[in-house]
Structure formats: structure tokens, C-alpha cells
Amino acid sequence: MEPETIGALIHPVSGARTPVLALLSGDQIRARGKCVDFDTHLRSAVRGGYTLESNDHDLLGAWEKQRQAVDAEHSRIQQELQELADLHPEGLKK
């Protein structure tokens, strides 16, 4: 018997759907590949540009938390790059 899915990760380019079988702990999920089930992290999927399709409240909450964390990471990196550019404007113009 096939385990029920709680969602799907959607590849940003191909649109390929990877079924999500379970939310394990934190941002870790179990997903179904072509040949094997595997564990991965929602933050990795967010960083990779995947989108999530799901009606599972817990999975959607965990996804949103990781999406916000990645957004904060990107903002922090942009701020640090801007600070470096402000300190060394000539070095970054090359």
C-alpha cells in the first residue's frame, strides 16, 4: 500500500513534482524519489527555488518558517555586501 502524501515539492524549472510523505522534525521531510524514499530539508528546497503545494497545516507552517529564514539570510548577505561596497567602493567597481 502506498503511503499517503501530504504535499509536493515543485521543481522551479522542470515543474517536476516530488511527493512529500511526512514532516519529520524541524524542517526535515521524507520525500519520494523515482526509486527510493529519502529525507531532506525544507530549507534546502527553499534555497533551490522549489515551491510547495500542500493542504497540510503543519507542513505549510514549517515551509513558511524556512522561507522566512532564507529571506532573512538573503537580506543579511545583501546588507553585508552593501557595507563592504561602502567601505571599498573602488575595489568593487572593477
Coordinates of C-alpha atoms in Angstrom, one line a residue:
M1 CA 0.0 0.0 0.0
E2 CA 1.3 3.5 -1.0
P3 CA 1.8 5.9 1.9
E4 CA -0.4 9.0 1.6
T5 CA 1.3 12.2 0.5
I6 CA 1.0 15.4 2.4
G7 CA 2.2 17.7 -0.3
A8 CA 4.6 18.0 -3.3
L9 CA 7.7 20.0 -4.0
I10 CA 7.7 21.5 -7.4
H11 CA 10.9 22.0 -9.3
P12 CA 11.5 25.6 -10.4
V13 CA 12.5 24.8 -14.0
S14 CA 11.0 21.5 -15.0
G15 CA 7.9 21.6 -12.9
A16 CA 8.6 18.0 -11.8
R17 CA 6.7 17.1 -8.7
T18 CA 8.3 15.3 -5.8
P19 CA 5.8 13.9 -3.4
V20 CA 6.2 14.7 0.3
L21 CA 5.3 11.8 2.5
A22 CA 5.9 13.2 6.0
L23 CA 7.2 16.1 8.1
L24 CA 9.7 14.5 10.4
S25 CA 11.2 17.1 12.8
G26 CA 12.1 20.7 12.4
D27 CA 12.4 21.3 8.7
Q28 CA 13.2 17.6 7.8
I29 CA 10.8 15.8 5.5
R30 CA 10.6 12.4 3.9
A31 CA 10.0 12.6 0.1
R32 CA 9.5 10.0 -2.6
G33 CA 12.0 9.9 -5.4
K34 CA 11.7 7.8 -8.6
C35 CA 13.4 4.8 -7.0
V36 CA 13.6 5.4 -3.3
D37 CA 12.2 7.5 -0.4
F38 CA 14.6 9.9 1.0
D39 CA 14.9 12.5 3.8
T40 CA 15.8 16.1 3.0
H41 CA 15.3 19.6 4.5
L42 CA 12.7 22.2 3.6
R43 CA 15.4 24.9 3.8
S44 CA 17.3 23.2 1.1
A45 CA 14.2 23.1 -1.1
V46 CA 13.5 26.8 -0.5
R47 CA 17.1 27.7 -1.3
G48 CA 16.8 25.6 -4.5
G49 CA 13.8 27.6 -5.7
Y50 CA 11.3 24.9 -5.2
T51 CA 7.7 25.7 -4.4
L52 CA 5.4 23.7 -2.1
E53 CA 1.9 22.5 -2.8
S54 CA 0.1 21.2 0.2
N55 CA -3.0 21.4 2.4
D56 CA -1.2 20.1 5.5
H57 CA -1.2 22.9 8.1
D58 CA 2.0 21.7 9.9
L59 CA 3.9 21.3 6.6
L60 CA 2.8 24.7 5.4
G61 CA 3.8 26.3 8.7
A62 CA 7.3 24.6 8.6
W63 CA 7.7 25.7 5.0
E64 CA 6.8 29.3 5.7
K65 CA 9.2 29.4 8.7
Q66 CA 12.1 28.1 6.4
R67 CA 11.1 30.5 3.6
Q68 CA 11.3 33.5 6.1
A69 CA 14.7 32.2 7.4
V70 CA 16.1 32.0 3.8
D71 CA 14.7 35.5 3.1
A72 CA 16.4 36.9 6.2
E73 CA 19.6 35.1 5.2
H74 CA 19.5 36.8 1.8
S75 CA 18.8 40.2 3.3
R76 CA 21.7 39.8 5.7
I77 CA 24.0 38.9 2.9
Q78 CA 22.9 41.8 0.8
Q79 CA 23.4 44.2 3.7
E80 CA 26.9 42.8 4.3
L81 CA 27.8 43.2 0.6
Q82 CA 26.5 46.8 0.7
E83 CA 28.5 47.6 3.8
L84 CA 31.6 46.2 2.0
A85 CA 30.9 48.2 -1.1
D86 CA 30.5 51.4 1.1
L87 CA 33.9 50.7 2.7
H88 CA 35.7 49.8 -0.5
P89 CA 33.8 51.5 -3.4
E90 CA 36.8 51.5 -5.8
G91 CA 37.5 47.7 -5.3
L92 CA 34.0 46.7 -6.3
K93 CA 33.9 48.9 -9.4
K94 CA 36.4 46.7 -11.3

